[in-house]
Each structure stands twice: as C-alpha cells, then as structure tokens.
C-alpha cells in the first residue's frame, strides 16, 4: 500500500472533516445571499423596554424622569443634579406637547442603544439617542446624544459627495457570492482529485481555505446577516463612558426653537461658547429657519459645515434641502452620509425611502425598505409600502405576506385596503378577503399575542391605546408611541380597531389645521418630513369631512412646479377647487401638473391615469388623452385604451352632435339616424321623471343637466365593453338609447337612475358618498321588483356597510361591485322601513352639511355604523325575497299587471302616463 497523503488519509476518514464543512460554508456564502428573506419584525428587547419606561417617566416628570435612570458612571451624574437637569432638557426639549416614538435599531445595538424620534408642536423634530448600560440587573442611561452632536457610531469617515451621476453602491454581495462560489469549486476539486493528484488537491484545498476566509471576513463586514455594514455597525462601544459636550448654555435657544418663536426673539450664542456648542447652535438655527420656511438662511447655515461632516443633523438637513430643490442625486448621497454616521435605525432609512419615492427613485427606495425588513423593523409603514410595491409588480404572494405583517404591527382600516387601487388584484383573492373580514359588521380586532406580557409602570394621568402590536401612551398633549409595544401595555388594556383608531387620528389631524395654517404660506414646509406627513393627514381629513374651503386655504401655497410636494395633495386641492365652483383654477392646476413630469418617474402609472381623469372632468379632453397615453406607455393596461376612446367620444359629443333643450336638460345626440320626435319625447319623459323624483330627492331647483344620447353599439364598444352597464353619470348623463322604438319601464328606469345621481349631486353639493347615490338611484327606479341583498348572500359573503363605498370606488371585482350595488339599495329600503320616507332625506341633509357616512347614520339612527349594520341584517332576514314597487309609472302605453311574489295582484294600470303640457315645449338646435 502506498503512503497516503496526510491531508486525505484513507485509513482515517474522520480526518477528512475539513472538506465537507468547507464546501458547505463556501456554498452558504452563495445561496442565502439571494434567497427570499422571511425575517419577521423583531420583538422588543429588554433594553428597548427599559428605554420606553424611561421615555414615559420623562413625559410624566420632565428631566427628573431621566435623572433617576442615569448610571453611576454617567457624565451627566458627575456634574451634579442641577446642571444635569439643564443638560437633559436641552437635549430632550420640554415634555409638554412632545410626541416620542421609539425607533427600531439594528439587532447588534438593541440592548445598548435606544433611539427616539421626537416631534414638537412647532414642527421641529429631534433624534435622541440613549446609550444604555446594565447596573445591578437594571438598564441605565450612560449618555444622551442628539443629532446635532458628532456621531460616535460611524464605522468609517463618510466618503466625499459625488459630483454627478446616480449613486451606486459597490456590489459587495456579488463579490462575496463570487468568492464563496470559487471556494466551493476549489473544495469540490480537492475532494475529487485527492487520490489521483494529491499535490494539486492540497493546493486547491489551501486556496479554498484562503478564499473562504476572505469571503467570511467580507461577510462579517458587509453582509446584512451579520448586521455589520457601515449603516449598522458601531465604531465606539455604546455604554462606554464618553466625553460630554456641555450644552446647557443653549437651553434658552432650545426653548425658543421648540416654542416656534420668531427669529427676532431667538437667543444669540454666547461669545464664550466653544466650537461644539457653536456647531449645535448653528444647526439649530438652520433647522429653525427651515421650519419657518426661510430656506435661504437654512442653506447658508448648512453650507458652513464641510460635506460630508460627522454631524448627523447637518447631513439630514442637507438631504432635506436637496429634496426640496428636487436634486435627486444629492439627496440620495446626503441621506447615505447621514445613515453612515449611525446608529442604524429605521426612521431615518424610512425618511430616505419616502423622499426617494416622491422623487421617483422607486428601485432605490425599495432597497431601503428591504433593508428595514431584514433588520426586523417594527414600523408598519415599511411593510405596507413593500406590499404596495409588490402589488405593482403583480407579485401577489409577496404583497400578501407584507400586508399581513403590516396588519399584525398596526392594522389599517379595511376600506383603506379595498379602495387602494394598488391592492385591487390582492383583495380579489378569497384568502385575503377572509383575512380582512370583509363581511364582518365591524372592523376586525387584531390582538397581539404578547399583549401586556411585560407591562410598564404607568404614571398617573396616562391612558393606553393599543392597536395590533402598536402602543400609544397619552396624557393630554404628551404622547409616547412604541411600535411593537403591545407587550408593554398595562394589564387589562383593550385593543382598538382600525376604524376607531382612524377616528382618533382624524380628530388629531383636524385639530392640527389651526397650527398648520400658520405655516402653510410657503411651500418649503414640505421639505420637513414630519410636517409633510401632517399636511397630508390634515388635507385628507378635511376632504373626508367635506371642508373644501379649508382644504383650499391649506394648500394655497403649493405649486405643481415643486417636485417635492406629494401628488395626492394636488389631487385633493383640485377636487376642493371644483367643489367650491373654482373650476377655472382647477383647470389651470391640472394643466400645470400635466406639464410637470415628476409623476412620470413613478413605476405605477395610477397617478397619471388619475390626472387624466381629472383633466377630462373639466372638459380638457386633449390634455387628458395625452396624459393617459403617457400612463399607458409606462404599463400595459387595456382599460386605459378604452378610457381614451371614451374621452374622445365625450369630446365629439361636446362639439359635433346636435343639441335639444328642455327647461332642465340639454340633450346631445347624433344628427344622423335620430329624429327630432324621439329626442322630444325623451326630453318630455326626463322632465316628468324629474318632477316625480322630487318626492324622493327634495331638490326644488334643478340646474340644467347635460344628457349624451348615443347608439348602443357605440356605447358598448366605446364605454363599457359589456352588456351589464347601460348608462352612467359623471357630471353628465350618458345613455345608449339613440333610436329606441319604445320607452318601456326598463329603459326609463335607467334614465331615472342617472337622473337621480344628478339630482343628489346637486342637492348635497356632490358630497353624498357613492354607496348612497347608487342605493337611492336604484330605489327610485320605476320597475316592479328589486333584489334584497340580505336574502341573496350569506353573512360570510355579505359586505360590511362600512365597505360599500370603498368597494364601489376602488374595487375592480365585478362580483363585489354587483353585491355592493344590491346591498346599497337594501340599506335605503331599511332606512325607509325603520325611519319612514324621511330617513333617506335626513341622510341627504346630513351629507349636504358635510357629514361622513358614519356621522350621517348616527344622526338619523343614533347608531354606530357597526350597530346599524347588525340591525340591518336582522331586519332583512325577515323580509320577502324581493322588494315590490306597488306603483310603476309607464310611458309606453302598455297594460301592466303587477303581482307580488305570492301571485297576489297589486295594481293594474292602462295607458301611458300623461305628461304635463308645460313640459311639452322643447326646441331643437
């Protein structure tokens, strides 16, 4: 037997142990790097729980609440209590009116560092970093650091800002994968060649070891699985005693800034201040100037600092200024500089992702969001954003997974999901509908399995609000929010459903209007993330409550030329302008927005399509077509081609068709193939129906309504592509009855249905929700029988009343829409049965006054929308299968017998209903 290699001895197989582990280790660097991440949001650590208690104690007791939690070695304790309290307040700001929210830090720091984002009523925000140590089994504060102080967390000095070009990161993952693959191949070669080429095998083995070690070293530093990249690692050891900058001399400045004092009263920095104090003062001046919309002064202050610097606030403000100036590349680089200064926490990454999304860098934005998912962020918005991006790519499994994660952390209302166009395909999945509980009368109650598992000690005067895994602790204007903090809720705390939570948030947003209106005169307010979110929330709340004049006032300063303003704000402003009859201003706004190509950058063309709809709604047909063509070019959506043809037809109807007028209607019809007698008769019937409908819809003076009459072939080919839609109202009535030979009840019912829409829109200033309009429009149809949804659908298939409007406005599912139509009419029948004919009229009066659906139902029935839904179901189960109209108005001169479902004759009518002579006069143009 020949001598065996000591590296591969056949006699001792156990000595071959390095080979297979080496091969597996090498492959480990290759495969998981590109596999789908399935990490879940990370539970609170012991250190984060302790930090939450400290934050709560501060809000309850002010700086004393921090002092009692200082470690024995803290520099703050070393300077004495009186001075320490000042140093604490200058960093935290006052407790009154402050909103604290705990961020998620990278796993490697979760028991050593806690990061709080603090927002003050003036709009100023702060990032407070608590460095934690453990003493006698308890977590204590070693030091407090704010974003205006030099970072102790930077792994390396930030690179210089790129002069131009889109920023790109070095492909570390690809390099690690390549090295891992090379090591695996060499290890495999060594295994195969160990008997025939022992020398070469030994060399291959040693090379595999060297390459695998290199890959391992790079992975430790650059692979997210180790949480050691530049955005996540810590150069200094948090918890070790650090030298402390004395900032107490800046306390008057901090108080003035948080209070929102004018610059003329802003305290000056003492001449004896050292460089660190002057740096903080200049950064605060920049932040305050930015908040007061004095962008020039803010930019001047920031430009005094080197770029990049070691001051996180300088880089954050620089990024916000670049965002405000729509300098996309500069904004990306400045956010990267801020992130590189550490510590890694989700709020900063999410701010960067949100800014990049607004500026059109969706791929870059998604990479930030995916980084947050990998680190286990507890911020629900991360997962909703990822779900939306996956839905845009039609990746429904990923979209559903992220949606469920967001729901577990902080559920949103079902109507928000159903009405969001981006989730249209996802909601159609049966399992998603079951998960969302679309048929339940009330919002689903999502309860964290960790609720009250490790409760905080609650100070007097604070109340706890829990939604999903999210905790809000409040006392007046003081708020501590802890994402993932349901485990910290006091024992016995109850969870809140998403609808109730939305009402609370909406009330807060409406109350914020008086504060925001003071700073809304300059659009630079949108460069501050916290203010941008507040404006969006308040604008949406004003729209929901039909406060259109206030919404116009709030958005007076925004211009489509500003690329950093969220496009939804322009859409809300345009709708508000139209509601207060400033149509020309709305037209100018839409045209300016169409000329701004910011929305072209978005991968989802929904914003362009919506803009096209708005242009069409104010008769700007050609610009609407061009915008929709831009949307169609971004993504193949067949319905856009259909919609373009519809707009072209509307343009033709407005300019090339013949016209006939009656006292309340202007009828457009094709000149060829339709005689004047037919149009005259149609006008007479519409006038008669208008008089009849006033018994249901008490509108005394109907303003002229345009009616477009086209052929069935053109209507089907151009507008619907289906036999199920026989008319619509979009500010005009469009019906496909050109040339019909007889106005039978089914034809007249469609005409009356669309007329009801026009009358309700005028009576309520177009503020009645879609579900009510459709329900009433069906109710007034003069036909014999109508369906009862409560005898057609089982409870697990019946839509919640709270979802009717969202379904009719946002769902693409024809079955859901059909059900919502039938159920809406059933609700109107219930209102009449329970509250008489006055019930729907009182609802309309409430809508005219600006009420929401829930408010209108409450005003009429005294019930919440959920309790109303339950009573509706109880009532409907006892009804007959069909609703019967015992009086049908006919205009075709045919004899008609109406019978109930049991065959009983209800009414016999002969001859056509006479039309008043005053309505017979028409003139044809």
Coordinates of N, CA and C in Angstrom, one line a residue, residues 63-64 67 70 72 74-88 244 246 248:
X63 N -37.3 66.4 33.1 CA -35.9 65.9 33.2 C -35.6 65.0 34.4
X64 N -36.4 65.2 35.5 CA -36.3 64.4 36.7 C -36.5 62.9 36.3
X67 N -33.1 61.8 35.1 CA -32.1 61.8 36.1 C -32.1 60.5 37.0
X70 N -30.1 57.5 35.4 CA -28.7 57.7 35.0 C -27.9 56.6 35.7
X72 N -24.3 55.1 37.3 CA -23.4 55.7 38.3 C -22.2 56.4 37.6
X74 N -22.3 57.8 34.6 CA -22.8 58.8 33.5 C -22.1 60.1 33.7
X75 N -21.6 60.7 32.7 CA -21.0 62.1 32.8 C -22.1 63.1 33.3
X76 N -23.4 62.8 33.0 CA -24.4 63.7 33.5 C -24.5 63.7 35.0
X77 N -24.4 62.5 35.6 CA -24.4 62.4 37.1 C -23.2 63.1 37.7
X78 N -22.1 63.0 37.0 CA -20.9 63.6 37.6 C -20.9 65.1 37.7
X79 N -21.8 65.8 37.0 CA -21.8 67.3 37.0 C -22.8 67.8 38.0
X80 N -23.5 66.9 38.7 CA -24.4 67.3 39.7 C -25.8 67.5 39.2
X81 N -26.8 67.3 40.0 CA -28.2 67.2 39.6 C -28.7 68.5 38.9
X82 N -28.4 69.6 39.5 CA -28.9 70.9 38.9 C -28.5 71.1 37.5
X83 N -27.2 71.0 37.3 CA -26.6 71.1 35.9 C -27.1 70.0 35.0
X84 N -27.2 68.8 35.6 CA -27.6 67.7 34.7 C -29.0 67.9 34.2
X85 N -29.9 68.4 35.0 CA -31.3 68.6 34.6 C -31.3 69.6 33.4
X86 N -30.5 70.6 33.4 CA -30.4 71.5 32.3 C -29.9 70.8 31.0
X87 N -28.8 70.0 31.2 CA -28.2 69.3 30.1 C -29.2 68.3 29.5
X88 N -30.1 67.7 30.4 CA -31.1 66.8 29.9 C -32.1 67.5 29.1
X244 N -18.6 64.5 27.3 CA -19.9 65.1 27.1 C -19.7 66.5 26.8
X246 N -21.0 70.2 26.9 CA -21.9 70.9 27.8 C -22.7 71.9 26.9
X248 N -25.8 73.3 28.1 CA -26.8 74.0 29.0 C -27.0 75.5 28.6

